[in-house]
Amino acid sequence: MAKNSKVIRMRRRRRKLDIGFLIFAVVFIYLAYSIYSYFSRDNIQFYEVVEGSIVNDKNYSGIILRQENVVSDDTTGYVNFLVREGKRAAKGASVYSLDETGDLGRFLSENASKTSISDEGMRSVKNQLSGFASSYTDSSFSTAYSEQYSLQGAVSEYMNQNELSSLQQALQDQGINYKQASTSEAGVVSYIIDGFEGTDAASLTKDSFDRSKYKRSTVKSGELTEAGTPIYKLITSEDWSIVFPLDDDAENAFDGKNTLTIKTSQSDIALTGNYSVIDGQDGAKYGKLDFDKYMIQFCSDRFVDFEVISDQSSGLKIPDTAVVQREFYTIPPDYLTNGGNGGDDDKGFNKQVYGEDGSTSVEFTPVDIYRQTNDYVYVEKTADGKIQEGDVLVKPNSDEKYTVGKTEPMEGAFNINKGYAVFRPIEKLTDNGEYMIVRKDTQNGLAVYDHIVLDASQVTDNQLIYQ
């Protein structure tokens, strides 16, 4: 059978380019690259500049020194106090009674039900207890027992004062003899004896501030005391001082100051005292604050914790990690001039240039001025800058010349508002170790709401930043 020669082969139909698929593929590749780039590059965080303030409060611990006279008794006997702790006594006022047999104490104890503490006395005891509770810390636990004795003494004083006046006839009928000791001068009475009485500031040493070695004693009302035992002390002046150790940072911070304002842990009152620096017995430096009021509020204390309140600085608040340092050429401002248009953005210097044939000429060279003071114009030192070390500048309308070379460091931060890192100078006002306050309206500086690099060590000048 013959083959059919009329069979015609059909041409294969070419596939047309699928535009939709191509677009999808391009978009997919772009997204994949963007995701890869995002996770592979350094994660640079930014910080938005805000207005703020910092108060640099410094905490210290000091010793209180006063004019204190310790009073002892030359007779062995039982003491009963008639004046409460911290009360001001006039000259000749009765402070305590003393009897050699103890009959007075027993009599007062047996007749305690016939007397009571006055409302004023009760309020004073409550205030003393409240004050101790508010200032107590675990580190001052050793003072709890002394405070207990002080409170017991206060209660006894109020009761004994009332009893002796109301039971005077009964005491005479029973033949109970006792003596009353009076003050030789006016002052504030305290029953806490610790060995620092009469101490001079210049005799202090580092060991004087070791609270673990500190001991104080109080004689309790009704207690037998031997002859010569200190009974109480009389604070005879409103003048008092706080002496505290000085480290190098504190000495530098307070240098040139005549007064300091402090707040103690015992009180919210701001105290301003005359400040001076003294040498201790061990040759170390100590700060000394002298006051002439509020002594009575601290008459029962020897150690005091306080903070020095410095002036509050306000401005732009930025983190310390955002700060970077750059070197700048310092050029006298007399050499600064304007270019052809005379605008502020056309400032520069007349620089001396050399031709191939050895000839010299002067040409205007515009530069970016980061800061200008009465003494200097600051131009950043860069490898490709228009002003380099050794360049000779000519003063306008003069033959005087200046050779570029002297530099100074300047702090700044990287501004990234335009998508790349630009150095902006700052003027630091204060720093607390985490944030600093910088001056507002600094020339070519930062402004509120600017975005800056949080960690300046992660970027370089003009680096593109993805926000």
CSV table of C-alpha atoms in Angstrom, one decimal:
chain,number,residue,atom,x,y,z
A,1,MET,CA,0.0,0.0,0.0
A,2,ALA,CA,1.4,3.4,-1.0
A,3,LYS,CA,2.1,6.0,1.6
A,4,ASN,CA,-0.1,9.0,1.9
A,5,SER,CA,2.0,11.9,0.7
A,6,LYS,CA,-0.5,14.5,1.6
A,7,VAL,CA,0.2,14.3,5.3
A,8,ILE,CA,1.6,17.7,6.4
A,9,ARG,CA,3.5,18.1,9.7
A,10,MET,CA,2.3,20.9,11.9
A,11,ARG,CA,4.8,23.4,13.3
A,12,ARG,CA,5.2,23.4,17.0
A,13,ARG,CA,3.7,26.4,18.6
A,14,ARG,CA,6.2,28.5,20.5
A,15,ARG,CA,5.4,29.4,24.1
A,16,LYS,CA,4.8,33.1,24.7
A,17,LEU,CA,6.7,34.8,27.5
A,18,ASP,CA,4.6,34.9,30.7
A,19,ILE,CA,5.0,38.5,31.9
A,20,GLY,CA,3.1,37.9,35.1
A,21,PHE,CA,5.4,35.1,36.1
A,22,LEU,CA,8.5,37.2,35.3
A,23,ILE,CA,7.2,40.0,37.4
A,24,PHE,CA,6.5,37.6,40.3
A,25,ALA,CA,10.0,36.1,40.0
A,26,VAL,CA,11.7,39.6,40.1
A,27,VAL,CA,9.6,40.6,43.1
A,28,PHE,CA,10.4,37.3,44.9
A,29,ILE,CA,14.1,37.7,44.3
A,30,TYR,CA,14.0,41.3,45.5
A,31,LEU,CA,12.2,40.3,48.7
A,32,ALA,CA,14.5,37.4,49.3
A,33,TYR,CA,17.5,39.7,48.9
A,34,SER,CA,16.0,42.4,51.1
A,35,ILE,CA,15.3,39.9,53.9
A,36,TYR,CA,18.8,38.4,53.6
A,37,SER,CA,20.3,41.9,53.7
A,38,TYR,CA,18.2,42.9,56.7
A,39,PHE,CA,19.3,39.9,58.8
A,40,SER,CA,22.9,39.9,57.6
A,41,ARG,CA,23.7,43.6,58.2
A,42,ASP,CA,24.4,45.1,61.6
A,43,ASN,CA,21.3,46.1,63.5
A,44,ILE,CA,21.9,49.8,64.0
A,45,GLN,CA,19.4,51.4,66.5
A,46,PHE,CA,18.7,55.0,66.7
A,47,TYR,CA,17.7,57.4,69.6
A,48,GLU,CA,15.4,60.3,69.3
A,49,VAL,CA,16.8,63.4,71.0
A,50,VAL,CA,14.6,64.8,73.8
A,51,GLU,CA,14.9,67.7,76.2
A,52,GLY,CA,15.7,66.6,79.8
A,53,SER,CA,17.7,67.3,82.9
A,54,ILE,CA,20.0,65.5,85.3
A,55,VAL,CA,20.6,66.2,88.9
A,56,ASN,CA,24.0,64.8,90.1
A,57,ASP,CA,23.3,63.8,93.7
A,58,LYS,CA,26.4,62.4,95.4
A,59,ASN,CA,26.0,60.2,98.5
A,60,TYR,CA,28.4,60.4,101.4
A,61,SER,CA,28.7,59.3,105.1
A,62,GLY,CA,30.1,61.7,107.7
A,63,ILE,CA,30.8,62.2,111.3
A,64,ILE,CA,29.0,64.9,113.3
A,65,LEU,CA,31.1,67.1,115.6
A,66,ARG,CA,29.8,69.5,118.2
A,67,GLN,CA,30.8,71.4,121.3
A,68,GLU,CA,30.0,68.7,123.9
A,69,ASN,CA,30.9,68.7,127.5
A,70,VAL,CA,30.7,65.3,129.3
A,71,VAL,CA,29.4,65.5,132.9
A,72,SER,CA,30.3,62.9,135.5
A,73,ASP,CA,29.4,62.5,139.1
A,74,ASP,CA,31.9,61.9,141.9
A,75,THR,CA,29.3,59.9,144.0
A,76,THR,CA,28.3,56.3,143.5
A,77,GLY,CA,24.5,55.9,143.4
A,78,TYR,CA,21.3,55.3,141.6
A,79,VAL,CA,20.5,57.8,138.8
A,80,ASN,CA,17.0,59.0,137.9
A,81,PHE,CA,16.8,61.5,135.0
A,82,LEU,CA,14.6,64.6,135.1
A,83,VAL,CA,15.3,66.0,131.6
A,84,ARG,CA,14.5,64.1,128.4
A,85,GLU,CA,17.0,63.4,125.6
A,86,GLY,CA,17.5,66.4,123.3
A,87,LYS,CA,15.8,68.9,125.6
A,88,ARG,CA,17.3,72.4,126.0
A,89,ALA,CA,18.1,73.1,129.6
A,90,ALA,CA,18.7,76.5,131.2
A,91,LYS,CA,21.7,77.2,133.4
A,92,GLY,CA,21.0,75.8,136.9
A,93,ALA,CA,18.2,73.4,135.6
A,94,SER,CA,18.0,70.0,137.4
A,95,VAL,CA,19.1,67.2,135.0
A,96,TYR,CA,19.1,64.1,137.3
A,97,SER,CA,18.7,62.9,140.8
A,98,LEU,CA,21.1,60.5,142.6
A,99,ASP,CA,20.6,58.6,145.9
A,100,GLU,CA,23.2,56.3,147.3
A,101,THR,CA,20.8,53.6,148.7
A,102,GLY,CA,18.4,53.1,145.8
A,103,ASP,CA,15.4,53.9,148.1
A,104,LEU,CA,14.3,56.7,145.8
A,105,GLY,CA,14.1,54.4,142.8
A,106,ARG,CA,12.1,51.8,144.8
A,107,PHE,CA,9.8,54.4,146.1
A,108,LEU,CA,9.1,55.8,142.6
A,109,SER,CA,8.5,52.3,141.3
A,110,GLU,CA,6.1,51.5,144.1
A,111,ASN,CA,4.2,54.8,143.5
A,112,ALA,CA,4.2,54.7,139.7
A,113,SER,CA,0.5,54.0,139.6
A,114,LYS,CA,-0.1,57.4,141.2
A,115,THR,CA,1.5,59.3,138.4
A,116,SER,CA,1.3,59.3,134.6
A,117,ILE,CA,3.1,60.7,131.6
A,118,SER,CA,1.7,64.0,130.3
A,119,ASP,CA,0.3,64.3,126.8
A,120,GLU,CA,3.3,66.4,125.8
A,121,GLY,CA,5.6,63.6,127.1
A,122,MET,CA,3.7,60.9,125.3
A,123,ARG,CA,3.9,62.9,122.0
A,124,SER,CA,7.6,63.3,122.4
A,125,VAL,CA,8.2,59.6,123.0
A,126,LYS,CA,6.1,58.7,119.9
A,127,ASN,CA,8.0,61.2,117.8
A,128,GLN,CA,11.3,59.8,118.9
A,129,LEU,CA,10.2,56.2,118.1
A,130,SER,CA,8.8,57.3,114.7
A,131,GLY,CA,12.0,59.1,113.8
A,132,PHE,CA,14.1,56.1,114.6
A,133,ALA,CA,11.8,53.8,112.6
A,134,SER,CA,11.9,56.0,109.5
A,135,SER,CA,15.8,56.3,109.5
A,136,TYR,CA,16.6,52.7,110.5
A,137,THR,CA,18.6,50.5,108.1
A,138,ASP,CA,20.0,47.0,108.5
A,139,SER,CA,23.5,48.4,108.6
A,140,SER,CA,22.6,50.5,111.6
A,141,PHE,CA,21.2,47.6,113.7
A,142,SER,CA,23.7,48.1,116.4
A,143,THR,CA,22.0,51.4,117.3
A,144,ALA,CA,18.7,49.7,118.1
A,145,TYR,CA,19.8,48.8,121.6
A,146,SER,CA,21.0,52.3,122.3
A,147,GLU,CA,17.7,53.7,121.0
A,148,GLN,CA,15.8,51.3,123.3
A,149,TYR,CA,17.7,52.6,126.3
A,150,SER,CA,17.1,56.2,125.1
A,151,LEU,CA,13.3,55.5,124.9
A,152,GLN,CA,13.3,53.9,128.3
A,153,GLY,CA,15.2,56.8,129.7
A,154,ALA,CA,12.7,59.3,128.1
A,155,VAL,CA,9.7,57.5,129.7
A,156,SER,CA,11.4,57.4,133.1
A,157,GLU,CA,12.3,61.1,132.8
A,158,TYR,CA,8.8,62.2,132.2
A,159,MET,CA,7.4,60.0,135.0
A,160,ASN,CA,10.2,60.9,137.5
A,161,GLN,CA,9.7,64.6,136.8
A,162,ASN,CA,6.0,64.3,137.8
A,163,GLU,CA,6.6,62.0,140.7
A,164,LEU,CA,9.3,64.0,142.4
A,165,SER,CA,7.1,67.1,142.4
A,166,SER,CA,3.9,65.4,143.5
A,167,LEU,CA,5.4,63.0,146.0
A,168,GLN,CA,7.9,65.4,147.7
A,169,GLN,CA,6.1,65.4,151.1
A,170,ALA,CA,6.0,61.6,151.1
A,171,LEU,CA,9.7,61.4,150.4
A,172,GLN,CA,10.4,63.6,153.3
A,173,ASP,CA,8.2,61.6,155.6
A,174,GLN,CA,10.1,58.4,154.8
A,175,GLY,CA,13.4,60.0,155.2
A,176,ILE,CA,14.6,59.4,151.6
A,177,ASN,CA,17.5,61.6,150.9
A,178,TYR,CA,18.8,62.3,147.4
A,179,LYS,CA,20.6,65.1,145.5
A,180,GLN,CA,19.7,66.8,142.3
A,181,ALA,CA,22.4,67.7,139.8
A,182,SER,CA,22.1,71.0,137.9
A,183,THR,CA,23.7,72.3,134.8
A,184,SER,CA,26.6,74.7,135.1
A,185,GLU,CA,25.6,76.4,131.8
A,186,ALA,CA,22.7,76.4,129.3
A,187,GLY,CA,22.7,73.7,126.6
A,188,VAL,CA,21.0,70.7,125.1
A,189,VAL,CA,21.1,67.5,127.2
A,190,SER,CA,22.0,64.2,125.7
A,191,TYR,CA,22.6,60.9,127.5
A,192,ILE,CA,24.5,59.2,124.6
A,193,ILE,CA,28.2,58.9,125.3
A,194,ASP,CA,30.5,57.6,122.5
A,195,GLY,CA,34.0,58.9,123.1
A,196,PHE,CA,33.8,61.4,120.2
A,197,GLU,CA,33.0,64.3,122.6
A,198,GLY,CA,35.6,67.0,122.3
A,199,THR,CA,37.1,65.4,119.1
A,200,ASP,CA,38.8,67.9,116.7
A,201,ALA,CA,38.2,67.4,113.0
A,202,ALA,CA,42.0,67.3,112.3
A,203,SER,CA,42.3,64.3,114.6
A,204,LEU,CA,40.1,62.1,112.5
A,205,THR,CA,41.4,59.1,110.5
A,206,LYS,CA,40.0,56.6,108.1
A,207,ASP,CA,39.3,54.2,111.0
A,208,SER,CA,37.1,56.9,112.6
A,209,PHE,CA,34.5,56.3,109.9
A,210,ASP,CA,34.3,52.5,110.5
A,211,ARG,CA,30.8,52.0,111.9
A,212,SER,CA,31.5,48.4,112.8
A,213,LYS,CA,33.9,49.7,115.5
A,214,TYR,CA,31.6,52.4,116.8
A,215,LYS,CA,30.2,52.0,120.3
A,216,ARG,CA,28.1,54.3,122.4
A,217,SER,CA,26.7,53.9,125.9
A,218,THR,CA,23.7,55.3,127.8
A,219,VAL,CA,23.1,55.3,131.5
A,220,LYS,CA,19.5,54.0,132.2
A,221,SER,CA,17.3,55.7,134.7
A,222,GLY,CA,17.4,53.8,138.0
A,223,GLU,CA,20.8,52.3,137.2
A,224,LEU,CA,23.6,52.1,139.7
A,225,THR,CA,26.6,54.2,138.5
A,226,GLU,CA,30.1,54.2,139.9
A,227,ALA,CA,31.8,57.4,140.9
A,228,GLY,CA,33.4,59.1,137.9
A,229,THR,CA,31.0,57.5,135.4
A,230,PRO,CA,29.9,59.9,132.6
A,231,ILE,CA,26.2,60.6,133.3
A,232,TYR,CA,25.3,62.9,130.4
A,233,LYS,CA,26.7,65.5,128.0
A,234,LEU,CA,25.7,69.1,127.5
A,235,ILE,CA,25.8,70.5,123.9
A,236,THR,CA,26.6,74.2,124.5
A,237,SER,CA,26.5,75.7,121.0
A,238,GLU,CA,24.3,75.7,117.9
A,239,ASP,CA,27.4,75.5,115.7
A,240,TRP,CA,28.1,72.0,114.5
A,241,SER,CA,30.0,70.3,111.6
A,242,ILE,CA,29.9,67.2,109.4
A,243,VAL,CA,33.3,65.8,108.3
A,244,PHE,CA,33.4,63.2,105.5
A,245,PRO,CA,36.1,61.5,103.5
A,246,LEU,CA,37.0,63.0,100.1
A,247,ASP,CA,38.0,61.0,97.1
A,248,ASP,CA,39.7,62.6,94.0
A,249,ASP,CA,36.4,62.9,92.1
A,250,ALA,CA,34.7,64.6,95.0
A,251,GLU,CA,37.6,66.9,95.6
A,252,ASN,CA,37.6,68.0,92.0
A,253,ALA,CA,33.8,68.3,91.9
A,254,PHE,CA,33.8,70.7,94.9
A,255,ASP,CA,36.9,72.6,94.0
A,256,GLY,CA,36.3,76.3,94.2
A,257,LYS,CA,33.1,76.0,96.2
A,258,ASN,CA,32.6,77.7,99.5
A,259,THR,CA,29.2,76.2,100.3
A,260,LEU,CA,27.4,72.9,99.7
A,261,THR,CA,23.7,72.0,100.0
A,262,ILE,CA,22.9,68.6,101.4
A,263,LYS,CA,19.9,66.4,102.4
A,264,THR,CA,20.4,63.8,105.1
A,265,SER,CA,18.7,60.4,105.4
A,266,GLN,CA,17.3,61.5,108.8
A,267,SER,CA,15.6,64.6,107.5
A,268,ASP,CA,14.1,66.1,104.3
A,269,ILE,CA,15.4,69.5,105.2
A,270,ALA,CA,18.0,71.0,102.8
A,271,LEU,CA,21.0,72.2,104.8
A,272,THR,CA,23.5,74.6,103.3
A,273,GLY,CA,26.9,74.7,105.1
A,274,ASN,CA,30.2,76.4,104.6
A,275,TYR,CA,32.6,74.0,102.8
A,276,SER,CA,36.3,73.5,103.4
A,277,VAL,CA,39.0,70.9,102.9
A,278,ILE,CA,41.1,69.7,105.9
A,279,ASP,CA,43.9,67.2,106.4
A,280,GLY,CA,43.1,64.4,108.9
A,281,GLN,CA,45.6,62.9,111.3
A,282,ASP,CA,46.4,60.2,108.7
A,283,GLY,CA,47.2,62.8,106.1
A,284,ALA,CA,44.1,62.1,104.0
A,285,LYS,CA,41.8,64.8,102.7
A,286,TYR,CA,38.4,65.3,104.3
A,287,GLY,CA,35.5,67.6,103.5
A,288,LYS,CA,34.1,69.8,106.3
A,289,LEU,CA,30.7,71.4,106.4
A,290,ASP,CA,29.9,73.9,109.1
A,291,PHE,CA,26.3,74.8,110.1
A,292,ASP,CA,24.8,77.2,112.6
A,293,LYS,CA,21.3,75.8,112.9
A,294,TYR,CA,19.3,72.5,113.1
A,295,MET,CA,21.8,71.1,115.5
A,296,ILE,CA,19.2,69.9,118.0
A,297,GLN,CA,17.6,67.6,115.3
A,298,PHE,CA,20.9,65.7,115.1
A,299,CYS,CA,22.0,65.9,118.8
A,300,SER,CA,21.5,62.1,119.3
A,301,ASP,CA,23.4,61.1,116.1
A,302,ARG,CA,27.1,60.8,115.5
A,303,PHE,CA,27.1,59.3,111.9
A,304,VAL,CA,25.0,60.8,109.2
A,305,ASP,CA,24.3,59.7,105.6
A,306,PHE,CA,23.7,62.5,103.2
A,307,GLU,CA,23.7,63.5,99.6
A,308,VAL,CA,25.2,66.6,98.1
A,309,ILE,CA,22.7,68.4,95.8
A,310,SER,CA,24.3,69.9,92.8
A,311,ASP,CA,22.8,72.4,90.4
A,312,GLN,CA,20.3,70.9,88.0
A,313,SER,CA,21.4,71.0,84.3
A,314,SER,CA,18.8,71.2,81.6
A,315,GLY,CA,19.3,70.8,77.8
A,316,LEU,CA,19.2,68.0,75.3
A,317,LYS,CA,19.4,64.5,76.8
A,318,ILE,CA,21.4,61.9,74.9
A,319,PRO,CA,22.9,58.5,75.9
A,320,ASP,CA,26.7,58.3,76.5
A,321,THR,CA,27.0,55.5,73.9
A,322,ALA,CA,25.9,57.9,71.2
A,323,VAL,CA,28.9,60.1,71.7
A,324,VAL,CA,32.0,59.9,69.4
A,325,GLN,CA,35.1,62.1,69.4
A,326,ARG,CA,36.7,63.7,66.3
A,327,GLU,CA,39.9,65.8,65.8
A,328,PHE,CA,39.5,69.4,64.5
A,329,TYR,CA,41.9,71.9,63.2
A,330,THR,CA,41.9,75.1,65.3
A,331,ILE,CA,42.3,78.2,63.2
A,332,PRO,CA,42.2,81.9,64.3
A,333,PRO,CA,38.9,83.4,63.3
A,334,ASP,CA,40.7,86.4,61.7
A,335,TYR,CA,41.6,84.2,58.8
A,336,LEU,CA,38.0,83.3,58.0
A,337,THR,CA,36.5,85.0,55.0
A,338,ASN,CA,33.5,84.8,52.6
A,339,GLY,CA,33.4,83.6,49.0
A,340,GLY,CA,31.8,85.2,46.0
A,341,ASN,CA,28.2,85.3,47.3
A,342,GLY,CA,29.2,86.4,50.8
A,343,GLY,CA,26.7,84.1,52.5
A,344,ASP,CA,27.1,82.2,55.7
A,345,ASP,CA,27.2,78.9,53.7
A,346,ASP,CA,30.2,80.3,51.6
A,347,LYS,CA,32.7,80.7,54.4
A,348,GLY,CA,36.3,79.6,54.0
A,349,PHE,CA,39.9,80.6,53.9
A,350,ASN,CA,42.4,82.0,51.5
A,351,LYS,CA,44.8,79.2,51.0
A,352,GLN,CA,48.2,79.5,49.5
A,353,VAL,CA,48.7,77.1,46.5
A,354,TYR,CA,51.7,76.2,44.5
A,355,GLY,CA,51.9,75.9,40.7
A,356,GLU,CA,53.9,73.4,38.7
A,357,ASP,CA,56.5,76.0,37.9
A,358,GLY,CA,57.0,76.8,41.6
A,359,SER,CA,54.9,80.0,41.6
A,360,THR,CA,52.5,80.7,44.4
A,361,SER,CA,49.0,82.1,44.4
A,362,VAL,CA,46.1,82.5,46.8
A,363,GLU,CA,42.7,80.9,46.2
A,364,PHE,CA,39.5,80.9,48.3
A,365,THR,CA,38.8,77.4,49.8
A,366,PRO,CA,35.3,76.9,51.2
A,367,VAL,CA,35.0,74.7,54.3
A,368,ASP,CA,32.4,73.5,56.7
A,369,ILE,CA,32.6,75.4,60.0
A,370,TYR,CA,31.5,73.2,62.9
A,371,ARG,CA,32.1,75.7,65.6
A,372,GLN,CA,33.3,79.2,66.0
A,373,THR,CA,34.5,81.0,69.2
A,374,ASN,CA,36.3,84.2,70.0
A,375,ASP,CA,39.6,82.2,69.9
A,376,TYR,CA,39.2,79.6,67.2
A,377,VAL,CA,37.3,78.3,64.1
A,378,TYR,CA,37.0,74.5,64.1
A,379,VAL,CA,37.4,72.6,60.9
A,380,GLU,CA,37.2,68.8,60.9
A,381,LYS,CA,40.5,66.9,60.2
A,382,THR,CA,39.8,64.3,57.5
A,383,ALA,CA,42.0,62.5,55.0
A,384,ASP,CA,40.2,64.0,52.0
A,385,GLY,CA,39.4,67.4,53.5
A,386,LYS,CA,40.1,70.7,51.7
A,387,ILE,CA,42.2,71.9,54.6
A,388,GLN,CA,45.2,69.7,55.5
A,389,GLU,CA,48.0,69.8,58.0
A,390,GLY,CA,50.8,72.1,56.7
A,391,ASP,CA,48.5,74.2,54.6
A,392,VAL,CA,49.3,77.9,54.7
A,393,LEU,CA,46.4,80.3,55.1
A,394,VAL,CA,46.6,84.0,54.3
A,395,LYS,CA,44.7,86.6,56.4
A,396,PRO,CA,42.3,88.7,54.4
A,397,ASN,CA,43.6,92.1,53.5
A,398,SER,CA,47.0,91.3,55.1
A,399,ASP,CA,50.3,89.5,54.5
A,400,GLU,CA,50.0,87.6,57.8
A,401,LYS,CA,50.0,83.8,57.4
A,402,TYR,CA,49.0,80.8,59.5
A,403,THR,CA,50.2,77.2,59.1
A,404,VAL,CA,47.5,74.6,59.8
A,405,GLY,CA,48.5,72.0,62.3
A,406,LYS,CA,47.1,72.6,65.8
A,407,THR,CA,44.1,70.3,66.7
A,408,GLU,CA,41.7,69.8,69.5
A,409,PRO,CA,39.2,66.9,70.1
A,410,MET,CA,35.5,67.6,69.9
A,411,GLU,CA,32.7,65.4,71.0
A,412,GLY,CA,29.6,64.8,68.9
A,413,ALA,CA,27.0,62.4,67.7
A,414,PHE,CA,25.9,60.9,64.4
A,415,ASN,CA,22.7,62.5,63.0
A,416,ILE,CA,20.8,60.2,60.6
A,417,ASN,CA,17.8,62.4,59.7
A,418,LYS,CA,18.8,62.2,56.0
A,419,GLY,CA,19.4,58.5,55.9
A,420,TYR,CA,23.2,58.7,56.4
A,421,ALA,CA,25.5,59.4,59.3
A,422,VAL,CA,26.5,63.0,59.7
A,423,PHE,CA,28.7,64.2,62.6
A,424,ARG,CA,27.1,66.9,64.8
A,425,PRO,CA,29.2,68.6,67.6
A,426,ILE,CA,27.9,68.8,71.1
A,427,GLU,CA,28.7,70.8,74.2
A,428,LYS,CA,28.4,68.7,77.3
A,429,LEU,CA,26.9,70.3,80.4
A,430,THR,CA,26.8,67.3,82.8
A,431,ASP,CA,27.0,63.5,82.8
A,432,ASN,CA,25.7,60.8,85.2
A,433,GLY,CA,27.5,57.9,83.6
A,434,GLU,CA,24.6,56.8,81.5
A,435,TYR,CA,23.1,59.9,80.0
A,436,MET,CA,24.5,63.4,79.4
A,437,ILE,CA,22.9,66.8,79.0
A,438,VAL,CA,24.2,68.9,76.1
A,439,ARG,CA,23.7,72.5,75.3
A,440,LYS,CA,20.8,73.4,73.1
A,441,ASP,CA,21.2,75.7,70.0
A,442,THR,CA,24.9,74.6,69.5
A,443,GLN,CA,26.2,75.7,66.1
A,444,ASN,CA,25.7,72.8,63.7
A,445,GLY,CA,24.6,70.7,66.7
A,446,LEU,CA,21.6,68.7,67.6
A,447,ALA,CA,17.9,69.6,68.0
A,448,VAL,CA,14.9,68.1,69.7
A,449,TYR,CA,13.5,65.1,67.8
A,450,ASP,CA,16.7,64.5,65.8
A,451,HIS,CA,17.5,60.9,65.2
A,452,ILE,CA,21.0,59.9,66.2
A,453,VAL,CA,22.9,56.5,66.3
A,454,LEU,CA,22.5,54.9,69.6
A,455,ASP,CA,25.9,53.2,69.5
A,456,ALA,CA,28.3,55.5,67.7
A,457,SER,CA,31.0,52.7,67.4
A,458,GLN,CA,28.8,50.8,64.9
A,459,VAL,CA,29.0,53.5,62.1
A,460,THR,CA,31.3,55.7,60.2
A,461,ASP,CA,30.9,59.1,58.6
A,462,ASN,CA,28.4,59.2,55.7
A,463,GLN,CA,27.4,55.6,56.2
A,464,LEU,CA,23.9,54.8,54.8
A,465,ILE,CA,21.5,54.0,57.7
A,466,TYR,CA,18.3,52.0,57.3
A,467,GLN,CA,15.7,53.2,59.8
